[in-house]
Coordinates of C-alpha atoms (C1' of nucleotides) in Angstrom, one line a residue:
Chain O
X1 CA -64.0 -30.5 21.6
X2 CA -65.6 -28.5 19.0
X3 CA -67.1 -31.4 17.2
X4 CA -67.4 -33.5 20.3
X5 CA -70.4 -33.8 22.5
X6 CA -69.3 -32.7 26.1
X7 CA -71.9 -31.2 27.9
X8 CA -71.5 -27.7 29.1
X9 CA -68.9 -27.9 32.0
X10 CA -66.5 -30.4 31.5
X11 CA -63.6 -30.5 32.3
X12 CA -60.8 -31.2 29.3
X13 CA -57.8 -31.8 30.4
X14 CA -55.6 -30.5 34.0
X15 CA -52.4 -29.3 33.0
X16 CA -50.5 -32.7 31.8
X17 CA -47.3 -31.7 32.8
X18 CA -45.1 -33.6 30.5
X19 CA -47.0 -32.7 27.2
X20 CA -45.9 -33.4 23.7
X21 CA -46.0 -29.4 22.7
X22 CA -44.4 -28.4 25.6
X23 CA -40.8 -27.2 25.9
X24 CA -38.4 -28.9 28.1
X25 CA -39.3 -28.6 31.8
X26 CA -37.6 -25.4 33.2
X27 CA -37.4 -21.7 31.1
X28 CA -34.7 -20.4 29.7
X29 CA -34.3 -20.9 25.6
X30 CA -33.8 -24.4 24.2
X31 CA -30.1 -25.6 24.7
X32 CA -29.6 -28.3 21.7
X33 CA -29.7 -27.5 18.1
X34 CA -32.6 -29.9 17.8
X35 CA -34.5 -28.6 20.4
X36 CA -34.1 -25.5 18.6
X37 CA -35.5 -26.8 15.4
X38 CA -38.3 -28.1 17.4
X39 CA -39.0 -24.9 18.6
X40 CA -38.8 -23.2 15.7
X41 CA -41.0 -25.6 14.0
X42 CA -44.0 -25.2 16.8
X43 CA -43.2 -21.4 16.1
X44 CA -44.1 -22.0 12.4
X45 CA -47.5 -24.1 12.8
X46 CA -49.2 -21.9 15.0
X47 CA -48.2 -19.1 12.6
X48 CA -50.3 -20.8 10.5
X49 CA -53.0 -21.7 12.7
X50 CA -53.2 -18.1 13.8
X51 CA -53.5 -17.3 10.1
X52 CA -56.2 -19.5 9.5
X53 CA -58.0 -18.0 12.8
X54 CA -58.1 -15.1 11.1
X55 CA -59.3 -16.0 7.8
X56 CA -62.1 -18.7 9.1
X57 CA -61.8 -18.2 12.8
X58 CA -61.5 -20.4 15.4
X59 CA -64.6 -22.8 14.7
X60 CA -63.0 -23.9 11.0
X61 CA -59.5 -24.6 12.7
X62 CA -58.3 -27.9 11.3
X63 CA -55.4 -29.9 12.4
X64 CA -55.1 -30.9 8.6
X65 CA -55.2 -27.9 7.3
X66 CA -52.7 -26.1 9.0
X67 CA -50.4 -29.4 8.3
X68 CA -50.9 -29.1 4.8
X69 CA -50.0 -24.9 4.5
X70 CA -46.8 -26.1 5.8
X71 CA -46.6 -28.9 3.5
X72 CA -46.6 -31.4 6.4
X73 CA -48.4 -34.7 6.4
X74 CA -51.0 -34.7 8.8
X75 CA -50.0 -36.7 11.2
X76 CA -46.7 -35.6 11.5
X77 CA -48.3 -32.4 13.4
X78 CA -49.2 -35.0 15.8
X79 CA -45.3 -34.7 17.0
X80 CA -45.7 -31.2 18.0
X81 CA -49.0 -31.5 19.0
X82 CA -51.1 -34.0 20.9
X83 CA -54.7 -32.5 20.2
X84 CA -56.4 -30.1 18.6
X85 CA -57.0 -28.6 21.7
X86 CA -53.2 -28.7 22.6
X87 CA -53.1 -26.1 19.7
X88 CA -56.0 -24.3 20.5
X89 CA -55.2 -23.4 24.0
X90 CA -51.3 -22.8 22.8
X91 CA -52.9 -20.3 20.3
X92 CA -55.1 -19.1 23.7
X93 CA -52.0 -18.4 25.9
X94 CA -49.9 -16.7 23.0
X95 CA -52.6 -14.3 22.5
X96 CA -52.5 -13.6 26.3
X97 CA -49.1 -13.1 26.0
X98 CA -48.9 -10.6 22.8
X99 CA -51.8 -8.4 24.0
X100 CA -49.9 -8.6 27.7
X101 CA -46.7 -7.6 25.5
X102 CA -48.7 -4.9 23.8
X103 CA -50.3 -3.2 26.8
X104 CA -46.9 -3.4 28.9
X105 CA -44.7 -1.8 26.4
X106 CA -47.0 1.2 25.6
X107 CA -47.1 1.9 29.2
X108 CA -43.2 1.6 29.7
X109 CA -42.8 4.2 27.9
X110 CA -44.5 6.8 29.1
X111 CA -42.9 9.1 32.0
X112 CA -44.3 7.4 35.1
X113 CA -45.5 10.3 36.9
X114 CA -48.2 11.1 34.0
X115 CA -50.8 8.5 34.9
X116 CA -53.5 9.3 33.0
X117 CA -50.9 9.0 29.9
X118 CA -50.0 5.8 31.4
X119 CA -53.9 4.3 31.6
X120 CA -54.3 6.0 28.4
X121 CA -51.7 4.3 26.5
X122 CA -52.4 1.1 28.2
X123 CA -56.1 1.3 27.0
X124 CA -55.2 2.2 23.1
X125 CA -52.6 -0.5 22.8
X126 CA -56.2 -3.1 24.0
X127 CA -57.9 -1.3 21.1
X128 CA -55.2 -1.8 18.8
X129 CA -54.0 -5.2 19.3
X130 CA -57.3 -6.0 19.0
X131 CA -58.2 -4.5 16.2
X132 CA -55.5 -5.8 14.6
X133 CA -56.0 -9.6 16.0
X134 CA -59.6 -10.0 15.8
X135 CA -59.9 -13.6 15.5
X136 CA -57.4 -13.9 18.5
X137 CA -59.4 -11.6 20.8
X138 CA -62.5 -13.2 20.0
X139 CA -60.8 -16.8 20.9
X140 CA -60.0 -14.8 24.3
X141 CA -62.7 -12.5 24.8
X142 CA -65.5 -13.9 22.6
X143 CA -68.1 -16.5 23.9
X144 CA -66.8 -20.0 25.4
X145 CA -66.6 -23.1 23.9
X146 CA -69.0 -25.3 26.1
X147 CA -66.8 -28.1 27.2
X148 CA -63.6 -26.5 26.9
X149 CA -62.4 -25.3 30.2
X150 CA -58.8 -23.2 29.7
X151 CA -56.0 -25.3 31.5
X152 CA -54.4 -23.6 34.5
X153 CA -51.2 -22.7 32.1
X154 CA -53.8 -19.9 31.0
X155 CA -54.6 -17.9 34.3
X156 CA -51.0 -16.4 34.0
X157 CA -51.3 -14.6 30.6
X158 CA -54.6 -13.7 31.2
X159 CA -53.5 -11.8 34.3
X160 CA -50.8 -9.3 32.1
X161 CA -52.9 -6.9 31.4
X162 CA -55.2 -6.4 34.3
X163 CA -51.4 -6.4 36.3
X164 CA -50.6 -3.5 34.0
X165 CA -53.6 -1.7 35.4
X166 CA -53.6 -2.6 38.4
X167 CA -50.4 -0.9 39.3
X168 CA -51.7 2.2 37.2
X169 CA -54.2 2.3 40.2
X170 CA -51.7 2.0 43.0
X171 CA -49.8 4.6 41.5
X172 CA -52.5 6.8 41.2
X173 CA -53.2 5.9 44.8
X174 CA -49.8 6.9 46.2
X175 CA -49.9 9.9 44.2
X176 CA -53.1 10.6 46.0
X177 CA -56.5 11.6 44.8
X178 CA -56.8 14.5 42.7
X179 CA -58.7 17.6 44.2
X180 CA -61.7 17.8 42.2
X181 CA -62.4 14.3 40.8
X182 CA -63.6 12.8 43.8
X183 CA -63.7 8.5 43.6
X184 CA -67.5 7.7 44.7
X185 CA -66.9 4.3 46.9
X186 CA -68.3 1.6 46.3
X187 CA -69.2 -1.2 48.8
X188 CA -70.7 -4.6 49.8
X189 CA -68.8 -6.2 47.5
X190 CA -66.6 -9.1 48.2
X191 CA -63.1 -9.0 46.2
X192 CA -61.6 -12.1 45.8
X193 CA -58.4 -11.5 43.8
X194 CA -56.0 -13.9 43.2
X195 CA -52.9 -13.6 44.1
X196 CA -51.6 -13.0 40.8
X197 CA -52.8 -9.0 41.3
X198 CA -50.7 -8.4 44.2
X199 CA -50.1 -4.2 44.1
X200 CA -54.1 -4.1 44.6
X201 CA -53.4 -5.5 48.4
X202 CA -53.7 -2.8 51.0
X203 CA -55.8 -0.4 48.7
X204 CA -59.2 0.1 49.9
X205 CA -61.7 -2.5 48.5
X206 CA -64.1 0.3 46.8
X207 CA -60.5 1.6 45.0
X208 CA -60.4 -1.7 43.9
X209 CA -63.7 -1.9 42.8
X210 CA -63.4 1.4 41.0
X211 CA -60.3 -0.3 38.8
X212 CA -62.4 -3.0 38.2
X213 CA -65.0 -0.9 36.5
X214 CA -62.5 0.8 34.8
X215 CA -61.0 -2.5 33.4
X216 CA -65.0 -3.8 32.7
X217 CA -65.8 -0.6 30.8
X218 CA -62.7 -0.5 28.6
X219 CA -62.8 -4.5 27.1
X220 CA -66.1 -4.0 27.1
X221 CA -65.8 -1.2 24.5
X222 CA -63.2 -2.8 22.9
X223 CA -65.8 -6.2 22.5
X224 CA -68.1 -4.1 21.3
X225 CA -66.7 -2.1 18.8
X226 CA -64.7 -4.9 17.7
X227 CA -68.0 -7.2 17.6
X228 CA -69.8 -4.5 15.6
X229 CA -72.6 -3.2 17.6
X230 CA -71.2 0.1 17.3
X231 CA -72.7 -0.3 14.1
X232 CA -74.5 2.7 13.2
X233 CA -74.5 4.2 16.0
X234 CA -70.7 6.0 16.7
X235 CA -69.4 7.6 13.5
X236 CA -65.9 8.4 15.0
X237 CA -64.9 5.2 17.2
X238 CA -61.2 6.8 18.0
X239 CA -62.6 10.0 19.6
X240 CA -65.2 8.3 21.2
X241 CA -62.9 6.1 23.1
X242 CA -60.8 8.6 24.2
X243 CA -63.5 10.7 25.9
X244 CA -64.6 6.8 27.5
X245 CA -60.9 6.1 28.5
X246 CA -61.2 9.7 29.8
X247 CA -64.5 9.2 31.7
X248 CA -63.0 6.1 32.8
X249 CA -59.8 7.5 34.3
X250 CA -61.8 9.9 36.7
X251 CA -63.2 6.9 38.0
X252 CA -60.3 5.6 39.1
X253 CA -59.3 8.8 40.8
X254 CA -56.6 10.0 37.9
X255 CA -57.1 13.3 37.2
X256 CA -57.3 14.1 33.2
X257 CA -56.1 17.6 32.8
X258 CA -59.0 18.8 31.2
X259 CA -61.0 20.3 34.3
X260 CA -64.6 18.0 34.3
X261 CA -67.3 20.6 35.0
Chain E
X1 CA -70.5 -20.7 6.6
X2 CA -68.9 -22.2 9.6
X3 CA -67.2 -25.1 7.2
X4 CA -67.0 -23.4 4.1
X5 CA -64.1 -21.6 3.2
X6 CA -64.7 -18.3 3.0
X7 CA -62.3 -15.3 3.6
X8 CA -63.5 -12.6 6.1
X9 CA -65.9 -10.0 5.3
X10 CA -67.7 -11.9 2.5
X11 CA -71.7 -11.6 2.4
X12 CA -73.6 -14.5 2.7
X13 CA -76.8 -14.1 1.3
X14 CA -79.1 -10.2 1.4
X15 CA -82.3 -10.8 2.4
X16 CA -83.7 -13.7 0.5
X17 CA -87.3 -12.1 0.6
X18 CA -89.2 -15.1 -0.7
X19 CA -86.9 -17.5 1.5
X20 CA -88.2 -20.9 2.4
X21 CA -88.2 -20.5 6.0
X22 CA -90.3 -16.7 5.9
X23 CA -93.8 -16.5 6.9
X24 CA -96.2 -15.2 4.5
X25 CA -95.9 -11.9 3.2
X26 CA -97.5 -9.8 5.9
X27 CA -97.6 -10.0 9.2
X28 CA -100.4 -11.5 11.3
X29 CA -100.6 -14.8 12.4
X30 CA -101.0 -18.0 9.8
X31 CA -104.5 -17.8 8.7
X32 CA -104.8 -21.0 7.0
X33 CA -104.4 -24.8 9.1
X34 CA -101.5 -26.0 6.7
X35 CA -99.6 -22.8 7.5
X36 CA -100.3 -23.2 11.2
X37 CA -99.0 -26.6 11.5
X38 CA -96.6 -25.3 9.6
X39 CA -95.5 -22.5 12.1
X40 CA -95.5 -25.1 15.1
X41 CA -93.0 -27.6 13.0
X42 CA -90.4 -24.0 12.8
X43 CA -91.0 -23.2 16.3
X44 CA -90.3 -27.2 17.4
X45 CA -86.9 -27.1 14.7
X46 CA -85.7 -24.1 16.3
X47 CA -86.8 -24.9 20.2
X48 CA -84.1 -28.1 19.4
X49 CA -81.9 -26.0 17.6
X50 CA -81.6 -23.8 20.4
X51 CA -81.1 -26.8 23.2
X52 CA -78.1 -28.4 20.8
X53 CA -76.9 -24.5 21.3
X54 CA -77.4 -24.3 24.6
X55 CA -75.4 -28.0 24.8
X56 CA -72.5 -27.9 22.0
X57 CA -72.7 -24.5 21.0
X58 CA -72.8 -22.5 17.8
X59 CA -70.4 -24.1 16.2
X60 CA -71.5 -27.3 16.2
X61 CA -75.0 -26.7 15.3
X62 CA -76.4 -29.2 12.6
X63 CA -79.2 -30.1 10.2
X64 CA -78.4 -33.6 10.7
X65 CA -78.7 -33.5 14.8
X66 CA -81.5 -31.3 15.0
X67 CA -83.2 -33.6 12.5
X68 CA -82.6 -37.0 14.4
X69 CA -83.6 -35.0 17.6
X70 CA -87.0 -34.5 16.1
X71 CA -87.4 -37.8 14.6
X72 CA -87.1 -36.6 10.7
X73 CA -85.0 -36.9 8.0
X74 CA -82.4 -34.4 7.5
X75 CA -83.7 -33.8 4.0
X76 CA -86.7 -32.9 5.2
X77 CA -85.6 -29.9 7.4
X78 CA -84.9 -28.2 4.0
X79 CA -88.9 -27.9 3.5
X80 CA -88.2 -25.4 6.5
X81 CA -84.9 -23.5 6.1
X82 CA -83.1 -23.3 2.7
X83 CA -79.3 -23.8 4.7
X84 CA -78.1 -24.1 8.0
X85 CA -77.1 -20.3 8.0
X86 CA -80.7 -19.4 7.6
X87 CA -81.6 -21.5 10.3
X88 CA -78.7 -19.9 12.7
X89 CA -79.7 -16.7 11.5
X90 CA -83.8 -17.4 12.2
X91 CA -82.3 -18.7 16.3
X92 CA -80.2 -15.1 16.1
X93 CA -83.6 -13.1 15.5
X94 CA -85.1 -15.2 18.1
X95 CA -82.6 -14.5 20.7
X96 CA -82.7 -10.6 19.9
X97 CA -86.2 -10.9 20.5
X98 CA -86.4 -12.6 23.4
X99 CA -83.8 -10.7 25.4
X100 CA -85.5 -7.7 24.1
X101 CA -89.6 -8.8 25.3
X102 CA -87.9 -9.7 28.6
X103 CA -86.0 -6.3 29.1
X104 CA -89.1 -4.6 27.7
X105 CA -91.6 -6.5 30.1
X106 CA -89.2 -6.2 33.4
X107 CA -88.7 -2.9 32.4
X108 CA -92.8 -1.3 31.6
X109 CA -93.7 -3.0 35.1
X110 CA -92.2 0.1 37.3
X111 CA -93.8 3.2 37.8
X112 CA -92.9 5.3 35.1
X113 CA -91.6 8.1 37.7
X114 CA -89.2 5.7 39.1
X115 CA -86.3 6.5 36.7
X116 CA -83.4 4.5 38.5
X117 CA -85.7 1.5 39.2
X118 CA -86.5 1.3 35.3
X119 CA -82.7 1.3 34.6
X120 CA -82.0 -0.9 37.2
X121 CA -85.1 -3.4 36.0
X122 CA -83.8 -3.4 32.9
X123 CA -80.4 -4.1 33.5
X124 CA -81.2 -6.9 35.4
X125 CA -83.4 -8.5 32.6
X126 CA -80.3 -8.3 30.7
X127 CA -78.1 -9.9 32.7
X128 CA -80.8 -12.6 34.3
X129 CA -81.3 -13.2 30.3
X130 CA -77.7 -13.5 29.4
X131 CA -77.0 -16.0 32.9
X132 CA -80.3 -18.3 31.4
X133 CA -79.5 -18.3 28.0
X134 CA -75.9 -18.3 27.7
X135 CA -75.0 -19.8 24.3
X136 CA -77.8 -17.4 22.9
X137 CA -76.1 -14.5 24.2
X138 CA -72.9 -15.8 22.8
X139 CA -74.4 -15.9 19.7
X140 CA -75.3 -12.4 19.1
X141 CA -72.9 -10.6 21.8
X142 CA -69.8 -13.1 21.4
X143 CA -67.2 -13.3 18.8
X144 CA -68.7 -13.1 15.0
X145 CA -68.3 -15.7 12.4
X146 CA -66.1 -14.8 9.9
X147 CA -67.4 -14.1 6.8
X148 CA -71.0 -14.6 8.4
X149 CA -73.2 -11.2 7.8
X150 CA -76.1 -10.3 9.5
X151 CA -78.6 -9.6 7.3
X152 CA -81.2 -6.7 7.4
X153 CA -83.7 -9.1 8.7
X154 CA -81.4 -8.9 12.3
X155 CA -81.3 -5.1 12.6
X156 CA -84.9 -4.0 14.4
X157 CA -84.9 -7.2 16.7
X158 CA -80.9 -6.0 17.5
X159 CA -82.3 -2.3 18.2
X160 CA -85.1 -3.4 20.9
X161 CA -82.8 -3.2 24.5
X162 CA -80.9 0.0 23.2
X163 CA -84.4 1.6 22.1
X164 CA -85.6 0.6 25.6
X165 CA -82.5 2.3 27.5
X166 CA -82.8 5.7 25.3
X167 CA -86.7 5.9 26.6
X168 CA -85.2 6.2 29.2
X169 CA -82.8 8.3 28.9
X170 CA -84.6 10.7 27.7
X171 CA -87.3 10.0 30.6
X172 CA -84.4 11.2 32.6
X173 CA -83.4 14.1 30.3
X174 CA -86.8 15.6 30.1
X175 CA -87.3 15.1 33.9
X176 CA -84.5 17.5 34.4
X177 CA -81.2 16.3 35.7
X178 CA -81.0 15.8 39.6
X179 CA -79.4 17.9 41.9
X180 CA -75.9 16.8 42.8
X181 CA -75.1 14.2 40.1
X182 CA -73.8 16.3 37.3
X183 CA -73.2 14.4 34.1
X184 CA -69.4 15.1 32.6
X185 CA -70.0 16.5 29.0
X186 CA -68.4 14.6 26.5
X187 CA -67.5 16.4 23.2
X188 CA -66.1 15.7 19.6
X189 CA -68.2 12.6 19.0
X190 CA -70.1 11.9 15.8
X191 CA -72.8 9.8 16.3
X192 CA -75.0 8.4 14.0
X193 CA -78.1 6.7 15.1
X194 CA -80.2 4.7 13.1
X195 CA -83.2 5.8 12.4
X196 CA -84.3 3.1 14.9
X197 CA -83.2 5.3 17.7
X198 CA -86.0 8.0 17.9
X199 CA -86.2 8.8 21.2
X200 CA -82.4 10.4 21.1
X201 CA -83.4 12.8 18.4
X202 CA -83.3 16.0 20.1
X203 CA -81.0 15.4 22.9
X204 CA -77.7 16.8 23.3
X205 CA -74.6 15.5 21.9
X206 CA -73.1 14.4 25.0
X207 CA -76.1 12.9 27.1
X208 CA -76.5 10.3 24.3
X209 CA -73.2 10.0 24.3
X210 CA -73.4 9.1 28.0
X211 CA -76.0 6.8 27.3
X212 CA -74.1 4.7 24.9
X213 CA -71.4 4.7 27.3
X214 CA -74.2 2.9 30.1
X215 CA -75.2 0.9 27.3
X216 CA -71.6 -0.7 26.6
X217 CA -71.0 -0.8 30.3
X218 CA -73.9 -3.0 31.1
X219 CA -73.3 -5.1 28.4
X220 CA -69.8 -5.3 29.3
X221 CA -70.3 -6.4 32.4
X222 CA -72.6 -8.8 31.6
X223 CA -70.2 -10.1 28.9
X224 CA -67.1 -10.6 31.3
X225 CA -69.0 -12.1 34.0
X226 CA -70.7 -14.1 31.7
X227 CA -67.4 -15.3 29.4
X228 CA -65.6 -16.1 32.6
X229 CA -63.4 -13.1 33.0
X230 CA -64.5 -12.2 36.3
X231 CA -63.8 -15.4 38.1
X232 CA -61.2 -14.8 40.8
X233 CA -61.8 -11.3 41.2
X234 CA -65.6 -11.0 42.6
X235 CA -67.1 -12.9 44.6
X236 CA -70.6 -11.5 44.9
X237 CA -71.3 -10.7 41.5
X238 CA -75.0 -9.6 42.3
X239 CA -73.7 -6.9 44.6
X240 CA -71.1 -5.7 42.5
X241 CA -73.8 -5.5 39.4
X242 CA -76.0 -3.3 41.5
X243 CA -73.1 -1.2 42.3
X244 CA -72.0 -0.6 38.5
X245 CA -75.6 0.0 37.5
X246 CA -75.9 2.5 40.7
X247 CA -72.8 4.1 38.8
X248 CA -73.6 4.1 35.6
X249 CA -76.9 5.4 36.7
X250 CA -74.9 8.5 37.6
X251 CA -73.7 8.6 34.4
X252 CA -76.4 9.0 32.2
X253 CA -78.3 12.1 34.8
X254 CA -80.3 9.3 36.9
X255 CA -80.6 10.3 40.5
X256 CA -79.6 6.9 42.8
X257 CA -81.4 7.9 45.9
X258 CA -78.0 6.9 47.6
X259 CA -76.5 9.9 47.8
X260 CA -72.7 9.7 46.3
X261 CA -69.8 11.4 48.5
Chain P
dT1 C1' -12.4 -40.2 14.9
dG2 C1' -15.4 -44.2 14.3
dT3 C1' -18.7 -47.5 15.3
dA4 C1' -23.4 -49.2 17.6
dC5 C1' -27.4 -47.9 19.4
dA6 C1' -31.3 -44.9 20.8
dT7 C1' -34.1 -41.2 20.0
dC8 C1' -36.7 -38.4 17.3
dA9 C1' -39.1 -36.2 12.9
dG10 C1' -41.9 -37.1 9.5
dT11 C1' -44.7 -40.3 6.1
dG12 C1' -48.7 -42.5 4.0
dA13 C1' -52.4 -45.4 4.4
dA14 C1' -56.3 -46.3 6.9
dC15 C1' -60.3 -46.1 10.4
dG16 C1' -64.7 -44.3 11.3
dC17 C1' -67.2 -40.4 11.5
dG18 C1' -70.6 -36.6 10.7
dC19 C1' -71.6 -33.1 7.9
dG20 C1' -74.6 -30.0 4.2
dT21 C1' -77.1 -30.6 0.4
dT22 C1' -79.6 -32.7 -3.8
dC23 C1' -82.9 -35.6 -6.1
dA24 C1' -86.5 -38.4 -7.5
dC25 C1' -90.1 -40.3 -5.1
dT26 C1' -94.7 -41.2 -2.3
dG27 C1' -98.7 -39.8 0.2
dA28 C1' -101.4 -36.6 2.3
dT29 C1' -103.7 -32.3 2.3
dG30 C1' -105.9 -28.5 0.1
dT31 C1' -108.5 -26.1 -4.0
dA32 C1' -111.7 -25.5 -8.1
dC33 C1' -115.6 -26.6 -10.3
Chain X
dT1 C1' -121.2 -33.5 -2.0
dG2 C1' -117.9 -35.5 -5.3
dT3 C1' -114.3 -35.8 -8.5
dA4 C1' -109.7 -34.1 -10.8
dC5 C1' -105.8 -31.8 -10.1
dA6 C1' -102.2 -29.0 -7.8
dT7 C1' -99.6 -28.1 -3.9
dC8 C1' -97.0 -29.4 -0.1
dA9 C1' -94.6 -32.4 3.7
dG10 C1' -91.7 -35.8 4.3
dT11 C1' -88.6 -39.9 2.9
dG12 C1' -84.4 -42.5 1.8
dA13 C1' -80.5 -43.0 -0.8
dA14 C1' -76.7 -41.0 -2.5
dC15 C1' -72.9 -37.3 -3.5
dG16 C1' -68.5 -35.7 -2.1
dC17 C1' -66.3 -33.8 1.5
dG18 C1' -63.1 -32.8 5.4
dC19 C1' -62.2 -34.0 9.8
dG20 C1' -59.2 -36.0 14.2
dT21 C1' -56.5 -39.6 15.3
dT22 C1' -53.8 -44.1 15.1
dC23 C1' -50.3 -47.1 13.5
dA24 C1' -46.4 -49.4 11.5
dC25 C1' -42.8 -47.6 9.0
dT26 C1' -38.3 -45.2 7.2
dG27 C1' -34.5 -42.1 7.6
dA28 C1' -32.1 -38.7 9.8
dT29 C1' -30.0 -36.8 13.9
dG30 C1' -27.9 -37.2 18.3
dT31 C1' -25.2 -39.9 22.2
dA32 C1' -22.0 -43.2 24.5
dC33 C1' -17.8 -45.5 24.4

DNA sequence: TGTACATCAGTGAACGCGCGTTCACTGATGTAC
DNA sequence: TGTACATCAGTGAACGCGCGTTCACTGATGTAC
């Protein structure tokens, strides 16, 4: 697609069910030893590919290239995968999944009645998986491919992390608004929210709203930072986003510990 | 840049003062006929440089197309720009530019005594740019290129929608802040504005701080809805645009006229 | 355990393509006197 | 106003490259009986 001529807005490919990369229909891990190997061998070229995002990104990834880091003629990667694109959007969903991964098991592990240590930890692992996977964010988060549409399989592991908040926000909701950092509602705004963020459902749309912000303003300081317009203007990025992720956390009705005003 | 093989971080070229593709000198506009034709050939290159953008994207920007588009030989582009790069780095300048004349213009046509209205004008030149000029945006606001430096030449054009908010801002500061919307200090943050930042100078810490914070918000926003992140969870972006910028109003000292709680 | 067959992984050559950039060149446009 | 020369715009052929993808093939690994 990248050196194709769609116009802006077409549509790829659905889902194609029965793919070459994908693993045998139903989960669980692969049951014969060569369905093993296989596996293991898909796990070993998008090593590669997501080594080559990082050192050209995602514009410079080459089918051929990867094939010949692992010694592999090119067309043999052709078993594994049917496209480019098959490997692009594998390398698409995997990020989902790690920084998903990342956010959830920061914010397992932190007692679950200190919510703004919960949001807070949720917040630093963004930061840090980003900052350590900055090719893979900006395949994520970065500007669209015109032409390339992500495949349905996507919507899933792009919904992790906004989960993880989103039952941040319920808890703090049950818990029940701190005194002194009132929530300003918000209204007139339609929520559509697919049914993927299910512990949202019965809070009040301008709570919603508010977590919204709060999940807005936190990638959007991770783009930027990340992106370098920061540049020149914020000396000390790590304190500065703490005092955002605390900012942001009276938004969403969590109360910080430090007393605002 | 986007073929060659270079590893991340690696300069691409300073400024090249006596490039190919450079004006004369000084500023002004071309004085003699050659150099005027000469201007209108750039400004045609880079008005189809900018639709193969808009259609394909960065990525697969090219000499070659823009060349057959405008009925020349690819050799003869290089009478105009010395590489690609400088080309994609003159269509970077532009878009700087243009998003900042439009935030600017949208921005000087409300009473100056009208503080939220000149926020809110200006945000919504940045996000009525962004939505008309998609690939553009992506180009400056989306993922970098690796290895791909912006050179000096970038910087002023970059600084034109932040130096627009922070005349603000300081509008707002030196108005005195409103009753009943208290800004939240923020504290511990080194910033270091560019020179290009004047306004700022003189404020305190934490209301520039609070101003950067509006400034990543809006762009933020604009980003996600923009990039697709936003699909499936609001429906009426305009409303819910007007709501952030209502909040982030707050923010930075800027009374909404809504009163909040 | 042993044979016969089917499935799969991987190869190497080839197709056709578009790319960035260089180079020696031809005319046209400007400049100096 | 007219000539001689320098500058510039633009051409066409060529260089060398890497790309995605297909195809007929060879062995190795698995499966059925």
């Amino acid at each position: 697609v990248l050196h194709g001529g769609l116009p802006l807005g077409v549509v790829v490919q659905p889902a194609s069910g029965d793919a070459v990369g994908a693993s045998p229909p139903s989960s669980g891990r692969p049951e014969t030893p060569r369905a093993r190997v296989r596996a293991a061998v898909i796990e070993e070229i998008k090593a590669a590919a997501r080594a080559q995002l990082a050192e050209r990104g995602a514009a410079a990834l080459s089918v051929r290239h990867v094939a010949r880091e692992l010694g592999m003629s090119s067309s043999g990667m052709y078993r594994y995968f049917a496209s480019r694109d098959e490997l692009l959007t594998a390398l698409i969903i995997d990020a989902y999944n790690d920084l998903g991964e990342a956010v959830e098991l920061a914010e397992s592990r932190v007692d679950r009645s200190e919510l703004f240590d919960r949001w807070w930890a949720a917040a630093r692992a963004v930061r840090d998986w980003a900052k350590a996977h900055p090719q893979e964010y900006g395949l994520v988060f970065g500007s669209p491919v015109p032409g390339y549409v992500a495949p349905q399989e996507t919507v899933a592991p792009a919904a992790r992390v906004p989960l993880a908040l989103a039952v941040i926000l319920r808890d703090a909701w049950d818990a029940g608004r701190p005194a002194g950092a009132p929530t300003s509602p918000i209204t007139g705004v339609d929520l559509a929210l697919s049914e993927v963020v299910e512990p949202l459902i019965g809070l009040p749309p301008d709570v919603v709203a508010n977590g919204i912000i709060a999940w807005v303003e936190l990638f959007g300081f991770v783009s930027f930072e990340l992106f370098g317009h920061l540049v020149g203007t914020v000396d000390n990025g790590d304190t500065f986003f703490r005092r955002v992720c605390e900012r942001v956390a009276v938004t969403i009705g969590i109360d910080v510990g430090v007393p605002d005003a």
